């Protein structure tokens, strides 16, 4: 379930120098940093995430590098590091994973002459190891990731720390404008079948600072993926989006949602012989509004007929339970780019 840390006034770079400082950044805070990452020691990274400029993210919610989250935790507005070497995300090299194996243990291999330095062996369990040395009686293999030990030189300045707007996690009809505008950050929730593809689409959208895959609109507390798949909990797979309303509008998020509807339309077929109550709620398409303005815009979206590719429900947002870690930012972890404005085809059902 989305946690609700205590809220407090955000400290901005323009705050009075003698003003009391907020505690350092902690998990769930929205952190804005100025960042420059420079690959070290010949490391050539894939261009999967934004590595320079001003970026904002929810601390502890993934995206970018785990080392960035670890570094920023506890930092305060104005804190700065320069040319700090950080892990590139592949872990440190482990000498225990370099193993010398007697050739006598490899009697089943009939092509021993092809095992040479630089060759890759595929072991049981689909484990790939690199042959680094061959002697008369042994071979030495390295089971480290090929990029283990890679690093970036990181220069980073914390520009701002905002608290998560926990009062907006579920629907509210409060009309007090001052209360609604206490934070520029808003929350939206969408369901579109499998949550992986639409999550990556939102991660790529400028102004989106955080996403979580999870389950909502159900009748059971804290469900597991297996329970949701069984259908009894009535939950939908959904994505919770935290966005900066100064940068991106709710209308733009609806447009991104529409683009994914169009892109995946052929993957959802109508079954004329299916009974109405057989519909899978797990993969139901839905827009779950957090305030009346979102409701109005969602209803206008439906009226525009861009939803013709799939039936879309519009309901009040409800309690959102985070999915298991293996589902979080699944496609990004699998090597698909989450850079802002990335246009590579999203390879996913849903």
mmCIF file of C-alpha atoms in Angstrom:
data_model
loop_
_atom_site.group_PDB
_atom_site.id
_atom_site.type_symbol
_atom_site.label_atom_id
_atom_site.label_comp_id
_atom_site.label_asym_id
_atom_site.label_seq_id
_atom_site.Cartn_x
_atom_site.Cartn_y
_atom_site.Cartn_z
ATOM 1 C CA UNK A 1 0.000 0.000 0.000
ATOM 2 C CA UNK A 2 1.242 3.517 -0.738
ATOM 3 C CA UNK A 3 2.686 4.848 2.491
ATOM 4 C CA UNK A 4 1.733 8.227 3.917
ATOM 5 C CA UNK A 5 4.778 9.951 5.398
ATOM 6 C CA UNK A 6 4.233 13.061 7.471
ATOM 7 C CA UNK A 7 3.949 16.245 5.419
ATOM 8 C CA UNK A 8 5.813 19.504 5.951
ATOM 9 C CA UNK A 9 6.598 22.689 4.079
ATOM 10 C CA UNK A 10 9.106 22.178 1.283
ATOM 11 C CA UNK A 11 12.369 24.084 1.402
ATOM 12 C CA UNK A 12 13.161 25.737 -1.917
ATOM 13 C CA UNK A 13 16.516 27.067 -3.124
ATOM 14 C CA UNK A 14 15.147 30.595 -2.647
ATOM 15 C CA UNK A 15 14.295 30.092 1.027
ATOM 16 C CA UNK A 16 15.812 32.392 3.581
ATOM 17 C CA UNK A 17 19.319 31.196 4.540
ATOM 18 C CA UNK A 18 18.453 31.374 8.238
ATOM 19 C CA UNK A 19 15.186 29.445 7.853
ATOM 20 C CA UNK A 20 15.061 26.139 9.749
ATOM 21 C CA UNK A 21 16.189 23.287 7.544
ATOM 22 C CA UNK A 22 13.992 20.316 6.809
ATOM 23 C CA UNK A 23 15.332 16.897 7.655
ATOM 24 C CA UNK A 24 17.326 15.263 4.895
ATOM 25 C CA UNK A 25 15.602 13.598 1.963
ATOM 26 C CA UNK A 26 13.913 10.311 2.820
ATOM 27 C CA UNK A 27 12.067 7.588 0.944
ATOM 28 C CA UNK A 28 8.860 8.917 -0.584
ATOM 29 C CA UNK A 29 10.078 12.515 -0.902
ATOM 30 C CA UNK A 30 10.077 14.178 -4.309
ATOM 31 C CA UNK A 31 13.647 15.297 -4.898
ATOM 32 C CA UNK A 32 14.865 17.679 -7.604
ATOM 33 C CA UNK A 33 18.564 17.607 -8.430
ATOM 34 C CA UNK A 34 20.957 19.016 -10.983
ATOM 35 C CA UNK A 35 22.879 16.012 -12.248
ATOM 36 C CA UNK A 36 25.808 15.138 -14.463
ATOM 37 C CA UNK A 37 26.889 11.524 -14.928
ATOM 38 C CA UNK A 38 30.088 10.793 -16.858
ATOM 39 C CA UNK A 39 31.053 7.174 -17.626
ATOM 40 C CA UNK A 40 34.409 6.145 -16.177
ATOM 41 C CA UNK A 41 37.187 3.809 -17.341
ATOM 42 C CA UNK A 42 35.866 3.246 -20.837
ATOM 43 C CA UNK A 43 32.393 2.185 -19.744
ATOM 44 C CA UNK A 44 29.918 2.756 -22.611
ATOM 45 C CA UNK A 45 26.389 2.815 -21.162
ATOM 46 C CA UNK A 46 23.082 2.233 -22.894
ATOM 47 C CA UNK A 47 21.074 5.424 -23.122
ATOM 48 C CA UNK A 48 18.218 4.220 -20.894
ATOM 49 C CA UNK A 49 17.690 7.161 -18.547
ATOM 50 C CA UNK A 50 18.412 10.885 -18.306
ATOM 51 C CA UNK A 51 21.986 11.316 -17.130
ATOM 52 C CA UNK A 52 22.314 15.099 -17.127
ATOM 53 C CA UNK A 53 20.284 18.214 -16.435
ATOM 54 C CA UNK A 54 17.619 18.925 -13.839
ATOM 55 C CA UNK A 55 15.644 15.844 -12.889
ATOM 56 C CA UNK A 56 12.947 15.157 -10.303
ATOM 57 C CA UNK A 57 12.100 11.744 -8.870
ATOM 58 C CA UNK A 58 10.411 10.074 -5.932
ATOM 59 C CA UNK A 59 13.179 8.838 -3.675
ATOM 60 C CA UNK A 60 13.175 5.072 -3.347
ATOM 61 C CA UNK A 61 10.772 4.479 -6.228
ATOM 62 C CA UNK A 62 13.348 3.346 -8.751
ATOM 63 C CA UNK A 63 14.244 4.769 -12.160
ATOM 64 C CA UNK A 64 17.672 6.295 -12.635
ATOM 65 C CA UNK A 65 20.350 4.397 -10.723
ATOM 66 C CA UNK A 66 20.027 2.758 -7.311
ATOM 67 C CA UNK A 67 23.272 4.543 -6.449
ATOM 68 C CA UNK A 68 21.594 7.930 -7.081
ATOM 69 C CA UNK A 69 18.827 7.071 -4.623
ATOM 70 C CA UNK A 70 21.365 5.891 -2.056
ATOM 71 C CA UNK A 71 23.446 9.039 -2.518
ATOM 72 C CA UNK A 72 20.555 11.483 -2.190
ATOM 73 C CA UNK A 73 19.047 9.826 0.891
ATOM 74 C CA UNK A 74 19.761 12.109 3.847
ATOM 75 C CA UNK A 75 20.992 15.016 1.724
ATOM 76 C CA UNK A 76 19.524 18.502 2.242
ATOM 77 C CA UNK A 77 18.717 21.331 -0.132
ATOM 78 C CA UNK A 78 21.966 22.885 -1.320
ATOM 79 C CA UNK A 79 24.078 19.784 -0.615
ATOM 80 C CA UNK A 80 26.496 19.011 -3.434
ATOM 81 C CA UNK A 81 28.905 16.290 -4.510
ATOM 82 C CA UNK A 82 31.481 16.671 -7.265
ATOM 83 C CA UNK A 83 33.009 13.880 -9.367
ATOM 84 C CA UNK A 84 32.003 11.143 -6.940
ATOM 85 C CA UNK A 85 32.440 7.655 -8.371
ATOM 86 C CA UNK A 86 29.184 5.676 -8.132
ATOM 87 C CA UNK A 87 28.146 2.200 -9.233
ATOM 88 C CA UNK A 88 26.647 2.044 -12.736
ATOM 89 C CA UNK A 89 24.028 -0.443 -11.635
ATOM 90 C CA UNK A 90 25.752 -3.742 -12.354
ATOM 91 C CA UNK A 91 27.328 -4.253 -8.953
ATOM 92 C CA UNK A 92 30.941 -4.576 -7.927
ATOM 93 C CA UNK A 93 33.168 -7.278 -9.289
ATOM 94 C CA UNK A 94 33.239 -10.257 -6.947
ATOM 95 C CA UNK A 95 36.481 -12.236 -6.937
ATOM 96 C CA UNK A 96 34.611 -15.247 -5.561
ATOM 97 C CA UNK A 97 32.764 -15.471 -8.887
ATOM 98 C CA UNK A 98 36.009 -16.125 -10.762
ATOM 99 C CA UNK A 99 36.340 -19.904 -10.532
ATOM 100 C CA UNK A 100 38.996 -22.364 -11.659
ATOM 101 C CA UNK A 101 37.411 -25.607 -12.856
ATOM 102 C CA UNK A 102 39.339 -28.858 -13.491
ATOM 103 C CA UNK A 103 38.845 -30.121 -17.018
ATOM 104 C CA UNK A 104 38.181 -33.522 -15.476
ATOM 105 C CA UNK A 105 34.846 -32.078 -14.278
ATOM 106 C CA UNK A 106 33.860 -31.358 -17.861
ATOM 107 C CA UNK A 107 33.982 -34.850 -19.337
ATOM 108 C CA UNK A 108 30.528 -34.464 -20.878
ATOM 109 C CA UNK A 109 31.777 -31.655 -23.110
ATOM 110 C CA UNK A 110 32.809 -33.192 -26.431
ATOM 111 C CA UNK A 111 34.098 -29.964 -27.977
ATOM 112 C CA UNK A 112 36.712 -29.037 -25.376
ATOM 113 C CA UNK A 113 38.942 -27.616 -28.111
ATOM 114 C CA UNK A 114 36.394 -24.822 -28.646
ATOM 115 C CA UNK A 115 36.692 -23.644 -25.062
ATOM 116 C CA UNK A 116 39.191 -20.823 -25.474
ATOM 117 C CA UNK A 117 39.834 -17.534 -23.735
ATOM 118 C CA UNK A 118 37.019 -15.094 -24.509
ATOM 119 C CA UNK A 119 34.423 -17.796 -25.135
ATOM 120 C CA UNK A 120 31.079 -17.694 -23.331
ATOM 121 C CA UNK A 121 29.652 -20.815 -21.722
ATOM 122 C CA UNK A 122 25.966 -21.262 -21.008
ATOM 123 C CA UNK A 123 25.640 -23.239 -17.783
ATOM 124 C CA UNK A 124 22.636 -24.959 -16.277
ATOM 125 C CA UNK A 125 20.043 -22.407 -15.220
ATOM 126 C CA UNK A 126 20.880 -20.190 -18.212
ATOM 127 C CA UNK A 127 23.896 -18.758 -16.411
ATOM 128 C CA UNK A 128 26.447 -17.242 -18.768
ATOM 129 C CA UNK A 129 30.117 -17.225 -17.796
ATOM 130 C CA UNK A 130 33.187 -15.912 -19.588
ATOM 131 C CA UNK A 131 36.243 -18.082 -20.080
ATOM 132 C CA UNK A 132 39.202 -15.953 -18.983
ATOM 133 C CA UNK A 133 42.018 -18.526 -18.927
ATOM 134 C CA UNK A 134 42.691 -22.025 -20.233
ATOM 135 C CA UNK A 135 45.539 -24.230 -18.985
ATOM 136 C CA UNK A 136 46.440 -27.840 -19.649
ATOM 137 C CA UNK A 137 44.321 -29.137 -16.778
ATOM 138 C CA UNK A 138 41.847 -26.333 -15.909
ATOM 139 C CA UNK A 139 39.733 -23.518 -17.236
ATOM 140 C CA UNK A 140 39.026 -20.286 -15.358
ATOM 141 C CA UNK A 141 35.571 -18.754 -15.769
ATOM 142 C CA UNK A 142 34.194 -15.407 -14.647
ATOM 143 C CA UNK A 143 30.517 -15.391 -13.607
ATOM 144 C CA UNK A 144 30.399 -11.639 -12.937
ATOM 145 C CA UNK A 145 28.127 -9.514 -15.115
ATOM 146 C CA UNK A 146 30.179 -8.276 -18.098
ATOM 147 C CA UNK A 147 29.701 -4.702 -16.869
ATOM 148 C CA UNK A 148 30.281 -5.435 -13.179
ATOM 149 C CA UNK A 149 32.509 -2.772 -11.685
ATOM 150 C CA UNK A 150 31.426 -0.122 -14.199
ATOM 151 C CA UNK A 151 30.943 3.307 -12.734
ATOM 152 C CA UNK A 152 29.984 6.913 -13.357
ATOM 153 C CA UNK A 153 31.593 10.086 -12.123
ATOM 154 C CA UNK A 154 28.656 11.868 -10.506
ATOM 155 C CA UNK A 155 28.254 15.580 -9.862
ATOM 156 C CA UNK A 156 24.974 16.399 -8.147
ATOM 157 C CA UNK A 157 23.313 19.303 -6.345
ATOM 158 C CA UNK A 158 20.050 18.982 -4.428
ATOM 159 C CA UNK A 159 17.796 21.815 -5.573
ATOM 160 C CA UNK A 160 14.561 21.008 -3.798
ATOM 161 C CA UNK A 161 12.833 18.468 -1.567
ATOM 162 C CA UNK A 162 9.036 18.225 -1.609
ATOM 163 C CA UNK A 163 6.927 15.940 0.512
ATOM 164 C CA UNK A 164 4.623 13.451 -1.162
ATOM 165 C CA UNK A 165 1.095 14.970 -1.358
ATOM 166 C CA UNK A 166 -0.442 12.144 0.643
ATOM 167 C CA UNK A 167 -3.740 14.015 0.983
ATOM 168 C CA UNK A 168 -4.233 13.414 -2.749
ATOM 169 C CA UNK A 169 -3.668 9.662 -2.780
ATOM 170 C CA UNK A 170 -7.402 8.974 -2.811
ATOM 171 C CA UNK A 171 -10.360 10.888 -4.206
ATOM 172 C CA UNK A 172 -11.336 14.112 -2.486
ATOM 173 C CA UNK A 173 -14.080 16.556 -3.400
ATOM 174 C CA UNK A 174 -12.572 19.415 -1.386
ATOM 175 C CA UNK A 175 -13.255 22.635 -3.219
ATOM 176 C CA UNK A 176 -10.939 24.806 -1.121
ATOM 177 C CA UNK A 177 -8.529 26.094 -3.756
ATOM 178 C CA UNK A 178 -5.856 26.923 -1.184
ATOM 179 C CA UNK A 179 -5.890 23.351 0.136
ATOM 180 C CA UNK A 180 -5.748 21.895 -3.363
ATOM 181 C CA UNK A 181 -2.793 24.040 -4.356
ATOM 182 C CA UNK A 182 -0.624 23.471 -1.313
ATOM 183 C CA UNK A 183 1.578 21.240 -3.470
ATOM 184 C CA UNK A 184 2.192 21.489 -7.228
ATOM 185 C CA UNK A 185 2.437 17.713 -7.350
ATOM 186 C CA UNK A 186 -0.656 15.736 -8.271
ATOM 187 C CA UNK A 187 -1.521 12.052 -8.389
ATOM 188 C CA UNK A 188 -3.323 10.130 -11.119
ATOM 189 C CA UNK A 189 -4.233 6.466 -11.510
ATOM 190 C CA UNK A 190 -4.781 4.523 -14.724
ATOM 191 C CA UNK A 191 -5.460 0.901 -15.660
ATOM 192 C CA UNK A 192 -4.844 -0.486 -19.121
ATOM 193 C CA UNK A 193 -4.565 -4.227 -18.936
ATOM 194 C CA UNK A 194 -1.003 -5.227 -18.078
ATOM 195 C CA UNK A 195 0.601 -2.422 -16.073
ATOM 196 C CA UNK A 196 4.125 -2.761 -17.503
ATOM 197 C CA UNK A 197 3.688 -0.989 -20.834
ATOM 198 C CA UNK A 198 1.649 1.979 -19.703
ATOM 199 C CA UNK A 199 3.979 2.502 -16.733
ATOM 200 C CA UNK A 200 6.952 2.901 -19.075
ATOM 201 C CA UNK A 201 4.946 5.316 -21.248
ATOM 202 C CA UNK A 202 4.316 7.524 -18.218
ATOM 203 C CA UNK A 203 7.929 7.225 -17.037
ATOM 204 C CA UNK A 204 8.962 8.748 -20.379
ATOM 205 C CA UNK A 205 6.600 11.704 -19.988
ATOM 206 C CA UNK A 206 8.239 14.998 -18.931
ATOM 207 C CA UNK A 207 6.786 16.168 -15.628
ATOM 208 C CA UNK A 208 6.117 12.666 -14.306
ATOM 209 C CA UNK A 209 8.320 12.250 -11.241
ATOM 210 C CA UNK A 210 7.284 8.802 -10.045
ATOM 211 C CA UNK A 211 5.256 5.712 -10.940
ATOM 212 C CA UNK A 212 4.202 2.578 -9.110
ATOM 213 C CA UNK A 213 2.610 -0.548 -10.511
ATOM 214 C CA UNK A 214 -0.086 -1.949 -8.282
ATOM 215 C CA UNK A 215 -3.655 -2.985 -7.629
ATOM 216 C CA UNK A 216 -6.757 -0.887 -7.000
ATOM 217 C CA UNK A 217 -10.585 -0.922 -6.939
ATOM 218 C CA UNK A 218 -10.660 -4.315 -5.197
ATOM 219 C CA UNK A 219 -12.382 -5.666 -2.115
ATOM 220 C CA UNK A 220 -9.440 -7.314 -0.312
ATOM 221 C CA UNK A 221 -6.654 -5.532 1.546
ATOM 222 C CA UNK A 222 -3.042 -5.881 0.398
ATOM 223 C CA UNK A 223 -3.528 -8.535 -2.305
ATOM 224 C CA UNK A 224 -0.716 -10.520 -3.901
ATOM 225 C CA UNK A 225 -0.284 -10.856 -7.647
ATOM 226 C CA UNK A 226 -1.403 -14.468 -7.456
ATOM 227 C CA UNK A 227 -4.592 -13.472 -5.609
ATOM 228 C CA UNK A 228 -5.352 -10.757 -8.156
ATOM 229 C CA UNK A 229 -4.862 -13.254 -11.000
ATOM 230 C CA UNK A 230 -7.417 -15.589 -9.420
ATOM 231 C CA UNK A 231 -10.001 -12.809 -9.749
ATOM 232 C CA UNK A 232 -11.628 -13.038 -6.333
ATOM 233 C CA UNK A 233 -10.133 -9.758 -5.061
ATOM 234 C CA UNK A 234 -11.659 -7.796 -7.998
ATOM 235 C CA UNK A 235 -8.552 -5.622 -8.278
ATOM 236 C CA UNK A 236 -7.375 -4.007 -11.503
ATOM 237 C CA UNK A 237 -3.720 -3.893 -12.462
ATOM 238 C CA UNK A 238 -3.030 -0.157 -12.430
ATOM 239 C CA UNK A 239 -0.312 2.465 -12.409
ATOM 240 C CA UNK A 240 -0.167 5.310 -9.920
ATOM 241 C CA UNK A 241 1.464 8.420 -11.410
ATOM 242 C CA UNK A 242 2.943 11.335 -9.448
ATOM 243 C CA UNK A 243 3.353 14.387 -11.662
ATOM 244 C CA UNK A 244 4.363 18.024 -11.477
ATOM 245 C CA UNK A 245 1.354 20.059 -12.616
ATOM 246 C CA UNK A 246 3.669 22.965 -13.460
ATOM 247 C CA UNK A 247 5.294 20.821 -16.145
ATOM 248 C CA UNK A 248 2.636 18.418 -17.407
ATOM 249 C CA UNK A 249 -1.150 18.648 -17.424
ATOM 250 C CA UNK A 250 -3.672 15.939 -16.679
ATOM 251 C CA UNK A 251 -4.868 16.358 -20.273
ATOM 252 C CA UNK A 252 -1.397 15.356 -21.457
ATOM 253 C CA UNK A 253 -1.477 12.250 -19.260
ATOM 254 C CA UNK A 254 -4.802 11.331 -20.846
ATOM 255 C CA UNK A 255 -3.176 11.769 -24.258
ATOM 256 C CA UNK A 256 -0.367 9.395 -23.276
ATOM 257 C CA UNK A 257 -2.979 6.924 -22.055
ATOM 258 C CA UNK A 258 -4.817 7.269 -25.370
ATOM 259 C CA UNK A 259 -1.623 6.603 -27.318
ATOM 260 C CA UNK A 260 -1.161 3.327 -25.443
ATOM 261 C CA UNK A 261 -4.792 2.399 -26.098
ATOM 262 C CA UNK A 262 -4.219 2.879 -29.810
ATOM 263 C CA UNK A 263 -0.883 1.062 -29.792
ATOM 264 C CA UNK A 264 -2.316 -2.008 -28.076
ATOM 265 C CA UNK A 265 -5.782 -2.048 -29.663
ATOM 266 C CA UNK A 266 -5.107 -5.155 -31.746
ATOM 267 C CA UNK A 267 -4.077 -7.067 -28.631
ATOM 268 C CA UNK A 268 -7.556 -6.897 -27.120
ATOM 269 C CA UNK A 269 -10.119 -8.895 -29.059
ATOM 270 C CA UNK A 270 -13.878 -8.971 -28.573
ATOM 271 C CA UNK A 271 -15.268 -12.392 -27.700
ATOM 272 C CA UNK A 272 -18.930 -12.493 -28.766
ATOM 273 C CA UNK A 273 -19.479 -15.729 -26.849
ATOM 274 C CA UNK A 274 -18.174 -14.504 -23.498
ATOM 275 C CA UNK A 275 -20.711 -13.930 -20.762
ATOM 276 C CA UNK A 276 -20.690 -10.449 -19.210
ATOM 277 C CA UNK A 277 -19.707 -11.721 -15.758
ATOM 278 C CA UNK A 278 -16.739 -13.571 -17.225
ATOM 279 C CA UNK A 279 -14.896 -10.322 -17.836
ATOM 280 C CA UNK A 280 -11.477 -10.190 -16.192
ATOM 281 C CA UNK A 281 -11.402 -7.266 -13.804
ATOM 282 C CA UNK A 282 -7.638 -7.693 -13.471
ATOM 283 C CA UNK A 283 -7.134 -6.335 -16.998
ATOM 284 C CA UNK A 284 -9.999 -3.866 -16.967
ATOM 285 C CA UNK A 285 -9.204 -0.501 -18.548
ATOM 286 C CA UNK A 286 -9.945 2.425 -16.269
ATOM 287 C CA UNK A 287 -9.295 6.021 -15.309
ATOM 288 C CA UNK A 288 -9.550 6.604 -11.558
ATOM 289 C CA UNK A 289 -9.879 10.293 -10.747
ATOM 290 C CA UNK A 290 -8.467 11.877 -7.592
ATOM 291 C CA UNK A 291 -10.478 15.115 -7.731
ATOM 292 C CA UNK A 292 -13.423 16.633 -9.540
ATOM 293 C CA UNK A 293 -11.279 18.346 -12.171
ATOM 294 C CA UNK A 294 -9.747 15.013 -13.154
ATOM 295 C CA UNK A 295 -13.253 13.569 -13.273
ATOM 296 C CA UNK A 296 -14.425 16.270 -15.660
ATOM 297 C CA UNK A 297 -11.433 15.804 -17.936
ATOM 298 C CA UNK A 298 -11.752 12.002 -17.899
ATOM 299 C CA UNK A 299 -15.422 12.213 -18.882
ATOM 300 C CA UNK A 300 -14.525 14.605 -21.705
ATOM 301 C CA UNK A 301 -11.892 12.117 -22.801
ATOM 302 C CA UNK A 302 -14.497 9.362 -23.038
ATOM 303 C CA UNK A 303 -16.890 11.628 -24.912
ATOM 304 C CA UNK A 304 -14.201 12.320 -27.524
ATOM 305 C CA UNK A 305 -14.438 8.691 -28.769
ATOM 306 C CA UNK A 306 -10.695 8.065 -28.542
ATOM 307 C CA UNK A 307 -11.606 5.249 -26.148
ATOM 308 C CA UNK A 308 -13.269 3.311 -28.972
ATOM 309 C CA UNK A 309 -10.405 0.813 -28.930
ATOM 310 C CA UNK A 310 -11.426 -0.617 -25.558
ATOM 311 C CA UNK A 311 -14.104 -0.038 -22.954
ATOM 312 C CA UNK A 312 -12.787 2.304 -20.262
ATOM 313 C CA UNK A 313 -14.382 2.733 -16.829
ATOM 314 C CA UNK A 314 -14.185 6.020 -14.923
ATOM 315 C CA UNK A 315 -14.339 5.698 -11.135
ATOM 316 C CA UNK A 316 -13.200 7.493 -8.017
ATOM 317 C CA UNK A 317 -9.668 6.558 -7.031
ATOM 318 C CA UNK A 318 -9.497 4.066 -4.193
ATOM 319 C CA UNK A 319 -6.808 2.532 -2.011
ATOM 320 C CA UNK A 320 -3.795 1.637 -4.149
ATOM 321 C CA UNK A 321 -1.657 -1.341 -3.158
ATOM 322 C CA UNK A 322 1.853 -1.549 -4.545
ATOM 323 C CA UNK A 323 2.649 -4.628 -6.603
ATOM 324 C CA UNK A 324 5.605 -6.835 -5.799
ATOM 325 C CA UNK A 325 9.047 -5.418 -6.561
ATOM 326 C CA UNK A 326 9.546 -7.619 -9.628
ATOM 327 C CA UNK A 327 6.646 -5.787 -11.315
ATOM 328 C CA UNK A 328 7.955 -2.285 -10.620
ATOM 329 C CA UNK A 329 9.355 -0.588 -13.761
ATOM 330 C CA UNK A 330 9.634 -4.025 -15.278
ATOM 331 C CA UNK A 331 10.410 -2.947 -18.833
ATOM 332 C CA UNK A 332 13.030 -0.400 -17.773
ATOM 333 C CA UNK A 333 14.783 -3.077 -15.729
ATOM 334 C CA UNK A 334 14.645 -5.279 -18.823
ATOM 335 C CA UNK A 335 16.572 -2.739 -20.895
ATOM 336 C CA UNK A 336 13.882 -0.495 -22.419
ATOM 337 C CA UNK A 337 14.563 3.233 -22.258
ATOM 338 C CA UNK A 338 12.758 5.420 -19.714
ATOM 339 C CA UNK A 339 14.370 8.693 -20.847
ATOM 340 C CA UNK A 340 12.030 11.649 -21.010
ATOM 341 C CA UNK A 341 10.578 11.948 -24.527
ATOM 342 C CA UNK A 342 12.041 8.569 -25.573
ATOM 343 C CA UNK A 343 10.223 7.333 -28.674
ATOM 344 C CA UNK A 344 11.482 3.766 -29.005
ATOM 345 C CA UNK A 345 8.651 1.270 -29.445
ATOM 346 C CA UNK A 346 7.462 -0.127 -26.134
ATOM 347 C CA UNK A 347 7.728 -3.884 -26.389
ATOM 348 C CA UNK A 348 4.995 -5.204 -24.147
ATOM 349 C CA UNK A 349 1.516 -6.691 -24.172
ATOM 350 C CA UNK A 350 -0.582 -3.881 -22.716
#
